Coordinates of N, CA and C in Angstrom, one line a residue:
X1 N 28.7 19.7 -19.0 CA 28.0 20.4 -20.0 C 27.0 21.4 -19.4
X2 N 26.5 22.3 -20.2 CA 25.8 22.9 -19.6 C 24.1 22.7 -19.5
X3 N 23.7 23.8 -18.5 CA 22.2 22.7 -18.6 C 21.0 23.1 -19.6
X4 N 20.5 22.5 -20.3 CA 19.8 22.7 -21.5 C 19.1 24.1 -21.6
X5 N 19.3 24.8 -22.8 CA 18.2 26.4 -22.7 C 16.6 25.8 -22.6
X6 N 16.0 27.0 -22.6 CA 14.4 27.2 -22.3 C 13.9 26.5 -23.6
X7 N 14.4 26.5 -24.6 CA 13.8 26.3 -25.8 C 13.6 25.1 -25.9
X8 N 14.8 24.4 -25.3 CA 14.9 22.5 -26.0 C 14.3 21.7 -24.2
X9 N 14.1 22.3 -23.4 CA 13.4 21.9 -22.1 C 12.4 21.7 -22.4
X10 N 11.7 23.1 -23.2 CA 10.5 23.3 -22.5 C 9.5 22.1 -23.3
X11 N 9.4 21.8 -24.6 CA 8.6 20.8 -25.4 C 8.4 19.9 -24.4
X12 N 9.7 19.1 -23.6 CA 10.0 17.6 -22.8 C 8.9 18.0 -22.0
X13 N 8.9 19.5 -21.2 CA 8.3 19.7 -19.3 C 6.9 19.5 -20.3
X14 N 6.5 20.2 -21.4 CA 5.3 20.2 -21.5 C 4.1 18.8 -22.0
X15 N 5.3 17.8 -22.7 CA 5.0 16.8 -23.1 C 4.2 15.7 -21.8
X16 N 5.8 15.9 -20.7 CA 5.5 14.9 -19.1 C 4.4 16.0 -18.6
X17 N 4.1 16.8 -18.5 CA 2.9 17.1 -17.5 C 1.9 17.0 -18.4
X18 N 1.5 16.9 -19.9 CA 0.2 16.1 -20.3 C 0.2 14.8 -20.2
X19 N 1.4 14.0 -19.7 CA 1.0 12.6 -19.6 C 1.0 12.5 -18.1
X20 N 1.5 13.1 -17.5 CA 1.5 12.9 -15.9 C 1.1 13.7 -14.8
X21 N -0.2 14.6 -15.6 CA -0.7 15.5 -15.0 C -1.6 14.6 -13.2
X22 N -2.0 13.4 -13.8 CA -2.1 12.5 -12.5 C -1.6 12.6 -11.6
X23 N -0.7 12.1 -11.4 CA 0.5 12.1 -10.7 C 1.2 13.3 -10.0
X24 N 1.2 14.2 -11.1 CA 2.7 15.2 -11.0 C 1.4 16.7 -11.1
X25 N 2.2 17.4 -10.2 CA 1.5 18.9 -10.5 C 2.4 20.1 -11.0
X26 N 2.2 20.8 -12.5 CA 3.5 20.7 -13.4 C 3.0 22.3 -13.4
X27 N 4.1 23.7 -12.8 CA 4.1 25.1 -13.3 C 5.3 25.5 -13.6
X28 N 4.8 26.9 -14.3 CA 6.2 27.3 -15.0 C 6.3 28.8 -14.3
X29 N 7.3 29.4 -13.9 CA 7.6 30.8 -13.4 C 8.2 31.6 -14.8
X30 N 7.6 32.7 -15.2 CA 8.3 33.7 -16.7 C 9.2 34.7 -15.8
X31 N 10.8 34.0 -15.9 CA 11.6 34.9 -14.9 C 11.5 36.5 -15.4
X32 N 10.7 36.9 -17.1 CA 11.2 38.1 -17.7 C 9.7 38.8 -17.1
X33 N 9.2 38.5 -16.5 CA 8.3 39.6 -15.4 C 8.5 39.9 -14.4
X34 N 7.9 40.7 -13.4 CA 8.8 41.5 -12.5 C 8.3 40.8 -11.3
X35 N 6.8 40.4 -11.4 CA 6.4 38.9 -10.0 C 7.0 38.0 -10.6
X36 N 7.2 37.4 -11.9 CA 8.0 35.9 -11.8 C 9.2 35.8 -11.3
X37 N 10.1 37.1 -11.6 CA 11.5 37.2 -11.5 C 11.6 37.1 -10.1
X38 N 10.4 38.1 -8.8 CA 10.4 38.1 -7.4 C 10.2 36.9 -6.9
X39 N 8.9 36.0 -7.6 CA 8.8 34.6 -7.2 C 10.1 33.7 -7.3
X40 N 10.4 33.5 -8.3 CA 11.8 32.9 -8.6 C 13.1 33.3 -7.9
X41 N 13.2 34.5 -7.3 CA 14.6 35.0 -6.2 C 14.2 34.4 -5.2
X42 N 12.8 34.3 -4.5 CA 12.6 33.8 -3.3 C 13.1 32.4 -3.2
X43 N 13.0 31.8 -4.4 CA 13.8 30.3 -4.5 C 15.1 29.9 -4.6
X44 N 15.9 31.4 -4.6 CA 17.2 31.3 -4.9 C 17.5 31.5 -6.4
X45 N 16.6 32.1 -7.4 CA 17.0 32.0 -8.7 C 17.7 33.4 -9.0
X46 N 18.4 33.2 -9.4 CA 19.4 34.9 -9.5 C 19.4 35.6 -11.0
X47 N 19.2 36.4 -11.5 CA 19.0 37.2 -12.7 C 20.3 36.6 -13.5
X48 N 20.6 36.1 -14.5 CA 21.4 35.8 -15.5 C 22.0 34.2 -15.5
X49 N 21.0 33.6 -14.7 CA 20.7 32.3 -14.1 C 21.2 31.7 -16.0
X50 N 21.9 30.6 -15.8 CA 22.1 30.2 -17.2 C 21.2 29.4 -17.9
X51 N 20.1 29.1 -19.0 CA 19.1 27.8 -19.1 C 17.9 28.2 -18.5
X52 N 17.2 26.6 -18.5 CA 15.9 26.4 -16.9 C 16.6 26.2 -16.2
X53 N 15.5 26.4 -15.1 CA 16.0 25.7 -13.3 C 15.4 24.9 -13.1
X54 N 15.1 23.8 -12.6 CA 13.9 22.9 -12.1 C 14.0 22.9 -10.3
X55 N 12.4 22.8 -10.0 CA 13.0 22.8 -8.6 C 11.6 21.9 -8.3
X56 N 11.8 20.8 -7.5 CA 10.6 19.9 -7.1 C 10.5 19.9 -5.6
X57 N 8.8 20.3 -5.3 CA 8.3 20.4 -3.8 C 7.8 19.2 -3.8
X58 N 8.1 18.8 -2.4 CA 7.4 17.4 -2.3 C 7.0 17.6 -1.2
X59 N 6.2 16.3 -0.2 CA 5.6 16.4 1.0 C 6.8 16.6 1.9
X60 N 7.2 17.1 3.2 CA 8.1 17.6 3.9 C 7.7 16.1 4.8
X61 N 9.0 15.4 5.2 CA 8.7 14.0 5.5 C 8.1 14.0 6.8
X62 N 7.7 15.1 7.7 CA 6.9 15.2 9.0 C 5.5 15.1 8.3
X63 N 5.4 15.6 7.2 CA 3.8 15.9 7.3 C 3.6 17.5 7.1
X64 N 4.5 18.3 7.9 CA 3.9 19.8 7.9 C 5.0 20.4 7.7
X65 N 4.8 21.2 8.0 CA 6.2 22.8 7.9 C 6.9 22.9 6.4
X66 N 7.3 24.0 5.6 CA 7.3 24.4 4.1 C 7.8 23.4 3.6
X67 N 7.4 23.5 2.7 CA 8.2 22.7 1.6 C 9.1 23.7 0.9
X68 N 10.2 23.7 1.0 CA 11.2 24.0 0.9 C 11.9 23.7 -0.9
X69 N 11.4 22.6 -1.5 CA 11.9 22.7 -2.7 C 13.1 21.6 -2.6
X70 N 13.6 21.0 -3.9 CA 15.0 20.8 -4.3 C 15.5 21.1 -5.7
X71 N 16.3 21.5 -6.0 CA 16.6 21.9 -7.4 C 17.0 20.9 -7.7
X72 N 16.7 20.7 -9.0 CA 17.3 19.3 -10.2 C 18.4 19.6 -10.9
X73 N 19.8 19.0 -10.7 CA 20.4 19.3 -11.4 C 20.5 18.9 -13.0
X74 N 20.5 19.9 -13.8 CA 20.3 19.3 -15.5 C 20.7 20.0 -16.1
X75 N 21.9 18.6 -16.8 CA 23.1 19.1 -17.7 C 23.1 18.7 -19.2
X76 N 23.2 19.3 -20.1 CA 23.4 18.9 -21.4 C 22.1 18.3 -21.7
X77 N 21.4 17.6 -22.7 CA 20.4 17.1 -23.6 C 20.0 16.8 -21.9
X78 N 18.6 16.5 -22.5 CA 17.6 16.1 -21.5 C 16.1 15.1 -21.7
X79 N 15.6 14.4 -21.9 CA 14.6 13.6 -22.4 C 13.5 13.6 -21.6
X80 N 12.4 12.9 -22.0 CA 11.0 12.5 -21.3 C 11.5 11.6 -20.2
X81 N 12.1 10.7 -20.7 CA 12.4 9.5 -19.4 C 13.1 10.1 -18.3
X82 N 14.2 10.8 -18.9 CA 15.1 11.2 -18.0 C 14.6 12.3 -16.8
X83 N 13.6 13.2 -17.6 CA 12.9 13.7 -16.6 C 12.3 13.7 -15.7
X84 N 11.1 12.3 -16.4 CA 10.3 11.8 -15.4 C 11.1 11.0 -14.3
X85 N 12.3 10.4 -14.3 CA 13.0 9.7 -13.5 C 13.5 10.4 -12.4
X86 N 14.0 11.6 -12.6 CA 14.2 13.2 -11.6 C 13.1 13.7 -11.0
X87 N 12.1 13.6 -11.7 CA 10.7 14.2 -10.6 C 10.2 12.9 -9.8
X88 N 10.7 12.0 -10.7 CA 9.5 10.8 -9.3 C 10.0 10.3 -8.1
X89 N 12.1 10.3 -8.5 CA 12.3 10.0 -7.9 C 12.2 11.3 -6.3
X90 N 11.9 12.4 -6.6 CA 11.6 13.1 -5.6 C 10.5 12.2 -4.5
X91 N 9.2 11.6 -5.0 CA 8.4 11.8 -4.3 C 8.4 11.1 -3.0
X92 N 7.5 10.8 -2.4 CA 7.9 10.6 -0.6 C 7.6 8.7 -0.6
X93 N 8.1 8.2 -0.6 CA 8.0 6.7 -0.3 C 7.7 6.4 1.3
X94 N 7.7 7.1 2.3 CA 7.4 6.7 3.6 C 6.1 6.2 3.9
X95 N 5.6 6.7 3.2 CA 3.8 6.5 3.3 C 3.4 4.9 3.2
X96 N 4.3 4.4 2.2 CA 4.3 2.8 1.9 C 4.9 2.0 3.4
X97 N 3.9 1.3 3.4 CA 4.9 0.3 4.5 C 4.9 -1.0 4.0
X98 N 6.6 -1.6 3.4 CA 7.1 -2.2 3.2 C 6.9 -3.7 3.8
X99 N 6.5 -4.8 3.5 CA 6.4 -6.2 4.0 C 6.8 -7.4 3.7
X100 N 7.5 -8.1 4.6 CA 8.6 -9.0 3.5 C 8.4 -10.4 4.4
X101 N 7.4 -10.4 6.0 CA 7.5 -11.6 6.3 C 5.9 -11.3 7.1
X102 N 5.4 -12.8 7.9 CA 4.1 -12.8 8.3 C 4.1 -11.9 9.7
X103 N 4.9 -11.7 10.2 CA 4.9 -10.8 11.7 C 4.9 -9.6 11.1
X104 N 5.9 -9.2 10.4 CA 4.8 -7.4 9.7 C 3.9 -7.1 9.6
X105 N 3.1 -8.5 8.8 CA 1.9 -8.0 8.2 C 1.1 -7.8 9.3
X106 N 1.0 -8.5 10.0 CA 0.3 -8.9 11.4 C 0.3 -7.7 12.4
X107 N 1.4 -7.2 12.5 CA 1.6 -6.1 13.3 C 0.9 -4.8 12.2
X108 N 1.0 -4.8 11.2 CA 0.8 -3.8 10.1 C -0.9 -3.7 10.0
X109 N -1.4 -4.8 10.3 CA -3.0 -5.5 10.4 C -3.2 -4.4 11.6
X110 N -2.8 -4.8 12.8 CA -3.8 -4.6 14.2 C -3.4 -3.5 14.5
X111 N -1.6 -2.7 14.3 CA -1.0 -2.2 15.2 C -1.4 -0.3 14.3
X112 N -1.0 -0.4 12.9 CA -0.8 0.4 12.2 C -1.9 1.6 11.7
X113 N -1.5 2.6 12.3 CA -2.7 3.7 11.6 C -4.3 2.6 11.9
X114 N -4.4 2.0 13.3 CA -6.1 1.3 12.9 C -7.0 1.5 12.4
X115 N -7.4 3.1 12.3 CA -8.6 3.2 11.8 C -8.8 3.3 10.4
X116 N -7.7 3.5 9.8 CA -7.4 3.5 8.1 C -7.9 2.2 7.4
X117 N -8.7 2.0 6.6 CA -8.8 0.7 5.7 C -7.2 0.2 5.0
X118 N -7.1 -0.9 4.9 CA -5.5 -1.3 4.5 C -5.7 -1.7 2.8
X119 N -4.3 -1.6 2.4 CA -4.6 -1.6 0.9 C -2.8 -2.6 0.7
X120 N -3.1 -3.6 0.2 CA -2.0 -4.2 -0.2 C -2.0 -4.7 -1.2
X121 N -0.8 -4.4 -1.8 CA 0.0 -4.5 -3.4 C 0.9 -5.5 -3.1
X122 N 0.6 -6.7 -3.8 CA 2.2 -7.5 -3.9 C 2.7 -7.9 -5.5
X123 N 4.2 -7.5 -4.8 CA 4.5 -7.5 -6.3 C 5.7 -7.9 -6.0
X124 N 7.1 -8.3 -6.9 CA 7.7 -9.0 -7.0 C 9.2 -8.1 -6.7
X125 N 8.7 -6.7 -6.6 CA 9.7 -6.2 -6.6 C 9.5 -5.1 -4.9
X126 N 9.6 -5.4 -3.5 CA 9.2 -4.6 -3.0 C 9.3 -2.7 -2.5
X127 N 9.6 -2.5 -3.8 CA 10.5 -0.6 -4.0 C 9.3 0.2 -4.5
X128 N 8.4 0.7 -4.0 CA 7.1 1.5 -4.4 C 7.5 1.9 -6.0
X129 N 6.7 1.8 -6.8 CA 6.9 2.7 -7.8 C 6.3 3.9 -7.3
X130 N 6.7 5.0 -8.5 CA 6.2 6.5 -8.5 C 4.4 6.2 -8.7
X131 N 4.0 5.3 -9.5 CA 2.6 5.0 -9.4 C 2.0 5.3 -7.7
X132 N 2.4 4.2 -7.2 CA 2.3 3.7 -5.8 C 2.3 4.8 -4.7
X133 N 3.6 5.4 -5.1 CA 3.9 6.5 -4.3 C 2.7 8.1 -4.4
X134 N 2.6 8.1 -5.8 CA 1.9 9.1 -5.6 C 0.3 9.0 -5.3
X135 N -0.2 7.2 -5.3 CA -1.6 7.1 -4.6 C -1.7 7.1 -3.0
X136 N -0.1 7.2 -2.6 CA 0.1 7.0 -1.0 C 0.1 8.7 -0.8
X137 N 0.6 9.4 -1.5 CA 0.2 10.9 -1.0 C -1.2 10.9 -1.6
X138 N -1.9 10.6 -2.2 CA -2.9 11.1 -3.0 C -4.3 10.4 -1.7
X139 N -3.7 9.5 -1.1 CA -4.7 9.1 0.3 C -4.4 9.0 1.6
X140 N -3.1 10.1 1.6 CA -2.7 10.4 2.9 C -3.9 10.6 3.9
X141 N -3.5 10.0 5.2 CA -4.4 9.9 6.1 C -6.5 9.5 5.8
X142 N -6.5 8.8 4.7 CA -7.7 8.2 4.0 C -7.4 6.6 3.9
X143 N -6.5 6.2 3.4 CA -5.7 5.0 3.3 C -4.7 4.8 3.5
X144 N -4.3 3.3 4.3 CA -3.5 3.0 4.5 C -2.5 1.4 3.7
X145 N -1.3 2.2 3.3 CA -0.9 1.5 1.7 C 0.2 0.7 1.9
X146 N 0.5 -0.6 2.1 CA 1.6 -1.3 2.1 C 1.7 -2.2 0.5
X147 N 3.5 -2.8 0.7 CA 3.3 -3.3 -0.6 C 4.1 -4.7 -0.3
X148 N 3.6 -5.6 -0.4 CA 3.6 -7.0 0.0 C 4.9 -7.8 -1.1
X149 N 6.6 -8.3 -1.0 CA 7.0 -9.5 -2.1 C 6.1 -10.8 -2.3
X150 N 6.9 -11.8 -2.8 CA 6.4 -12.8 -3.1 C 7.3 -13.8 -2.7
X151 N 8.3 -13.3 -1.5 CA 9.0 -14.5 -0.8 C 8.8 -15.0 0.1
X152 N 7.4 -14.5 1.1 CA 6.6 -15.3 2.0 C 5.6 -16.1 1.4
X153 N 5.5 -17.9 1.4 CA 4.6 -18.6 0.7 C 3.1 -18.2 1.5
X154 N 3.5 -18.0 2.6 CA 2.0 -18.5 4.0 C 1.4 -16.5 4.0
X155 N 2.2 -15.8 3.4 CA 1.1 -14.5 3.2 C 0.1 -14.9 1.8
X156 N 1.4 -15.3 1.0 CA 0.7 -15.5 -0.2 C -0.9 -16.3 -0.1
X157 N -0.5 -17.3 0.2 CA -1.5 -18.0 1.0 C -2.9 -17.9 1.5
X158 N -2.2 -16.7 2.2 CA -3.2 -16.5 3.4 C -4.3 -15.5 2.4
X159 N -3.8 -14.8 1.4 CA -4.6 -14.0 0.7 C -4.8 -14.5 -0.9
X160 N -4.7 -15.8 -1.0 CA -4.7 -16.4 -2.5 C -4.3 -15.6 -3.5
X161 N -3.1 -15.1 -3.2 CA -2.3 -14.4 -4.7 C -1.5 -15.6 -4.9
X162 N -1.7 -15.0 -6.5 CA -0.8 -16.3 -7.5 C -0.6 -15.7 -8.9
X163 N -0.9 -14.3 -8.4 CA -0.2 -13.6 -9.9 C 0.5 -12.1 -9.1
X164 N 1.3 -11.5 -10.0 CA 1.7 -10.2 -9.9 C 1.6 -9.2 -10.9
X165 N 1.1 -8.2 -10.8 CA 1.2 -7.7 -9.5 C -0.3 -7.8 -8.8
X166 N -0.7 -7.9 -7.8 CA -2.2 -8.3 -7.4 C -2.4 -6.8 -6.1
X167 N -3.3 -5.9 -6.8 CA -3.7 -5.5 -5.7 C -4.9 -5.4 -4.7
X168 N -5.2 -5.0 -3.5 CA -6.5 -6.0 -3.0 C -6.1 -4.5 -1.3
X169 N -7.4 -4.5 -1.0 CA -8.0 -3.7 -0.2 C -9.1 -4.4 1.1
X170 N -8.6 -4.6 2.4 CA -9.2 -4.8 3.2 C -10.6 -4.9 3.4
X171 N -11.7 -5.1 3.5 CA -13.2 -4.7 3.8 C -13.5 -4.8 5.2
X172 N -15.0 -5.5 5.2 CA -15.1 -5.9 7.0 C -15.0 -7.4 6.4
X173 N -16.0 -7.6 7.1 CA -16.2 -9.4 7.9 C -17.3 -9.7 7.1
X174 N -17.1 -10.8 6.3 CA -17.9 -11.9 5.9 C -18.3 -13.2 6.2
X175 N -19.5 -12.8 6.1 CA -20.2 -14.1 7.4 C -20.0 -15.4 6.6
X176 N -19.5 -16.7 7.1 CA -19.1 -17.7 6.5 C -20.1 -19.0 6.7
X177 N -20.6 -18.4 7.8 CA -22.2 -19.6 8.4 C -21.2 -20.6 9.9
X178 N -22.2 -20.8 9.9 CA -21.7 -21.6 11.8 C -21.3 -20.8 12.6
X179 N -21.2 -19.1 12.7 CA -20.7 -18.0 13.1 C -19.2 -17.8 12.9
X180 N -18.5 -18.4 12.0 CA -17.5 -18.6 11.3 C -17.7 -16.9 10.3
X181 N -16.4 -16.0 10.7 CA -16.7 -14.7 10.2 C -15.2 -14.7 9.0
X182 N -15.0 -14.2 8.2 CA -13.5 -13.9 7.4 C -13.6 -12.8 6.9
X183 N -12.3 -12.3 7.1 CA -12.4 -10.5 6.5 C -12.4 -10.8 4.9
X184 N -13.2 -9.6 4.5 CA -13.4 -9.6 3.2 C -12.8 -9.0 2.7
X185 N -11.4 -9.0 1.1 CA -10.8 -8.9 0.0 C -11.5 -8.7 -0.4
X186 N -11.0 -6.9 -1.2 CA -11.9 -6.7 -2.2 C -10.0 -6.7 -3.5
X187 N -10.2 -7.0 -4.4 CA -9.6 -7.4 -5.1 C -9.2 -6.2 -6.4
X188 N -8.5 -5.4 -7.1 CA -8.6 -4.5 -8.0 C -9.3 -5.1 -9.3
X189 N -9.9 -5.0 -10.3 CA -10.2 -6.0 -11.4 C -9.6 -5.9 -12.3
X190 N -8.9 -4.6 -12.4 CA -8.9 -4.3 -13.5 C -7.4 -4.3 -13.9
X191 N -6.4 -4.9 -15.9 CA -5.8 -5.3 -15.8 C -4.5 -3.9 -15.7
X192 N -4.6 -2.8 -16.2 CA -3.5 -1.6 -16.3 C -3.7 -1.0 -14.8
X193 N -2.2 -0.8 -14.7 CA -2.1 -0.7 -13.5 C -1.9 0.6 -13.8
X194 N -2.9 2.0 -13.8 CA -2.4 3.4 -14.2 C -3.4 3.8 -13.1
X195 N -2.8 5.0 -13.0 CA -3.7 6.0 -11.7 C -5.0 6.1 -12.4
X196 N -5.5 6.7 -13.0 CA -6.8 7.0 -13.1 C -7.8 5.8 -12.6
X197 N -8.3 4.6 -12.9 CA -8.6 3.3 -12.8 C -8.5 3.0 -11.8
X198 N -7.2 2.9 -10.9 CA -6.5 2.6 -9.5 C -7.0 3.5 -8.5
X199 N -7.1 4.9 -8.7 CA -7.8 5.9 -7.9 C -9.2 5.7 -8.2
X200 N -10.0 5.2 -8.8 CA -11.5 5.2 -9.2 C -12.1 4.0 -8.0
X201 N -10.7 2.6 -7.9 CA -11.1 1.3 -7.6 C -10.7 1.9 -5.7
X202 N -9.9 2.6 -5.2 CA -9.2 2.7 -4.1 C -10.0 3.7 -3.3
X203 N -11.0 4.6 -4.2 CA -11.7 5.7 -3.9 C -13.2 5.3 -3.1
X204 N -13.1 4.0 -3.7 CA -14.6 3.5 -3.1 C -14.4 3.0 -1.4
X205 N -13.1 2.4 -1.0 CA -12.7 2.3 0.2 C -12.6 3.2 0.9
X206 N -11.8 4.5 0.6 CA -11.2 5.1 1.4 C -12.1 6.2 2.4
X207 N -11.7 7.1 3.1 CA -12.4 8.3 4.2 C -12.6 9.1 3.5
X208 N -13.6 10.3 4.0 CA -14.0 11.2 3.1 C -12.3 12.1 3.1
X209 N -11.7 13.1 2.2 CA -11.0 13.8 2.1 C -10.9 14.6 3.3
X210 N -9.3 14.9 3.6 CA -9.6 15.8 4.9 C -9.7 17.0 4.3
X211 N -10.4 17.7 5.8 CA -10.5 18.8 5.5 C -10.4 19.6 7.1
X212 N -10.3 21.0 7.1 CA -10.6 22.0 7.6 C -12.1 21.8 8.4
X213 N -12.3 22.1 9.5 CA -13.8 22.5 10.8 C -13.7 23.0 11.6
X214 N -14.7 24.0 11.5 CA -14.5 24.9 12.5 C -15.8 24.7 13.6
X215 N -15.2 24.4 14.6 CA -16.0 23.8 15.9 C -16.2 25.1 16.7
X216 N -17.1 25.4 17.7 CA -18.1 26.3 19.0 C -17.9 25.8 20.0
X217 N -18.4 24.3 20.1 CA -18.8 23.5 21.0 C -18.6 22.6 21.3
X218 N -18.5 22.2 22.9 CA -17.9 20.9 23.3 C -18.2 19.6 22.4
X219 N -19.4 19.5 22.0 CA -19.9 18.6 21.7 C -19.5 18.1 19.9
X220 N -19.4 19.2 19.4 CA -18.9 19.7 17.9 C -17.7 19.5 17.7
X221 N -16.4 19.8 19.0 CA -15.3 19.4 18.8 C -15.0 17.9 19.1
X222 N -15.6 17.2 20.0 CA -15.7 15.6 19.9 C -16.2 15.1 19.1
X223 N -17.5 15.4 18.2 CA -17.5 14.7 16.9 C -16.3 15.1 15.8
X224 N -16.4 16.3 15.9 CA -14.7 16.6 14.7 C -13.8 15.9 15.0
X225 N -13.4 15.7 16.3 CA -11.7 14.9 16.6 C -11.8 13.3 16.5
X226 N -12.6 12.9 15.7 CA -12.5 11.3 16.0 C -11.6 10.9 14.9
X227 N -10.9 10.4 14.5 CA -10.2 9.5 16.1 C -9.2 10.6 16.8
X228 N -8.5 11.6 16.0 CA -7.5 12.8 16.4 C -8.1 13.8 15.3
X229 N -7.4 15.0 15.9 CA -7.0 16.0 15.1 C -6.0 17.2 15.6
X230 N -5.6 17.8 14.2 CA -4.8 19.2 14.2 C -5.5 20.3 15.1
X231 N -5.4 20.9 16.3 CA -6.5 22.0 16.8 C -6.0 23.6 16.5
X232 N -6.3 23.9 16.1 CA -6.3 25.8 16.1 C -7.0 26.4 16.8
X233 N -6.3 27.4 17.7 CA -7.2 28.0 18.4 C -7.3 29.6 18.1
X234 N -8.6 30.0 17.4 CA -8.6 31.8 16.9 C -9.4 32.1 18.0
X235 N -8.7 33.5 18.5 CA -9.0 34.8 19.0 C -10.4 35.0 18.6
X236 N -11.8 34.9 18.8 CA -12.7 35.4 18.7 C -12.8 37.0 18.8
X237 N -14.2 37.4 18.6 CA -14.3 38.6 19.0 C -14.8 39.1 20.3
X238 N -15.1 39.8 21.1 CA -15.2 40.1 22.9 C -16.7 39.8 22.4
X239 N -17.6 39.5 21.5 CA -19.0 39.6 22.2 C -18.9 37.7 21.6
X240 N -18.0 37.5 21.3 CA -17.9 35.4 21.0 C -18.0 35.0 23.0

């Protein structure tokens, strides 16, 4: 079949980006202007194009260099669900690290991204949802996000879960008395598992947002690079 016109698309795209503006970052290109039409060729869209196009950018799975796009293919009728199911499944699941026995976690503990606060989800099913997925881009390089089953008894255990889905965020060390120290679980409270709430509870852990610094001095560039960083080097001017 063919893929649905502008008319009967557009209600659905504009329905999912007021419920998933969270999540999802939702524009439209008007191919009948003369920059939409140029923006739209640079993606491959050609004048007499039949219907919409959809085309979803996601994180490029290094980390850097363009995002390049994929087009959605979409044929005949189209729905809310169906759409949202085509965009999410786009997004990047690498960011999640996956744990299914006690030597993961352990290595995931000491070995992983160390300086990141750790944030673990167990739930019963270990396949990130799009929720999950998009608070792992949403705290790229701020938090560090794994998601725990429920077929290890002795993790369970070790972190008194006994419901799903349970989510719970690393702290420091809580003094226990006798010099007896135990890392401190901070625990989610709250019972809807929706971004807004989950980003409010995850926000209090995590690093400040990265950003952009522009360093002079030896001493300016060692506090900037802790623990790493990206370096650029600009051309000054002859009296720098």
């Amino acid at each position: 079949p063919p893929p649905p016109p502008p008319a009967a698309l557009e209600p659905v795209f504009e329905e999912l980006a007021d419920k998933s503006s969270d999540m999802l970052s939702f524009g439209e290109v008007d191919t009948s202007t003369k920059a939409g039409a140029a923006l739209a060729a640079e993606h491959g869209w050609k004048k007499g194009d039949a219907g919409t196009v959809l085309k979803v950018f996601t994180r490029p799975e290094s980390g850097f260099g363009t995002r390049e796009g994929e087009w959605l293919e979409m044929d005949g009728e189209v729905n809310m669900k169906e759409l949202y199911g085509e965009l999410t499944d786009e997004l990047d699941d690498s960011l999640v690290t996956v744990i299914e026995e006690a030597q993961q976690l352990q290595n995931f503990i000491q070995y992983h991204k160390r300086t990141l606060p750790k944030v673990f989800l167990f739930s019963k099913k270990t396949v990130p949802t799009a929720l999950y997925k998009a608070m792992a881009l949403e705290y790229e390089g701020r938090l560090d996000l794994s998601i725990i089953g429920d077929k290890d008894e002795s993790i369970l255990k070790q972190f008194n879960v006994n419901s799903f889905p349970s989510l719970l965020v690393m702290g420091g060390m809580k003094d226990m008395g006798d010099g007896q120290q135990q890392i401190q679980m901070n625990q989610y409270p709250g019972k809807k598992y929706q971004f807004k709430p989950i980003n409010k509870f995850l926000s209090k852990y995590a690093g400040p947002p990265l950003a952009a610094v522009e360093v002079a001095t030896q001493p300016a560039f060692e506090k900037a690079c802790q623990p790493a960083c990206l370096l650029t080097l600009v051309k000054g001017s002859e009296s720098d």
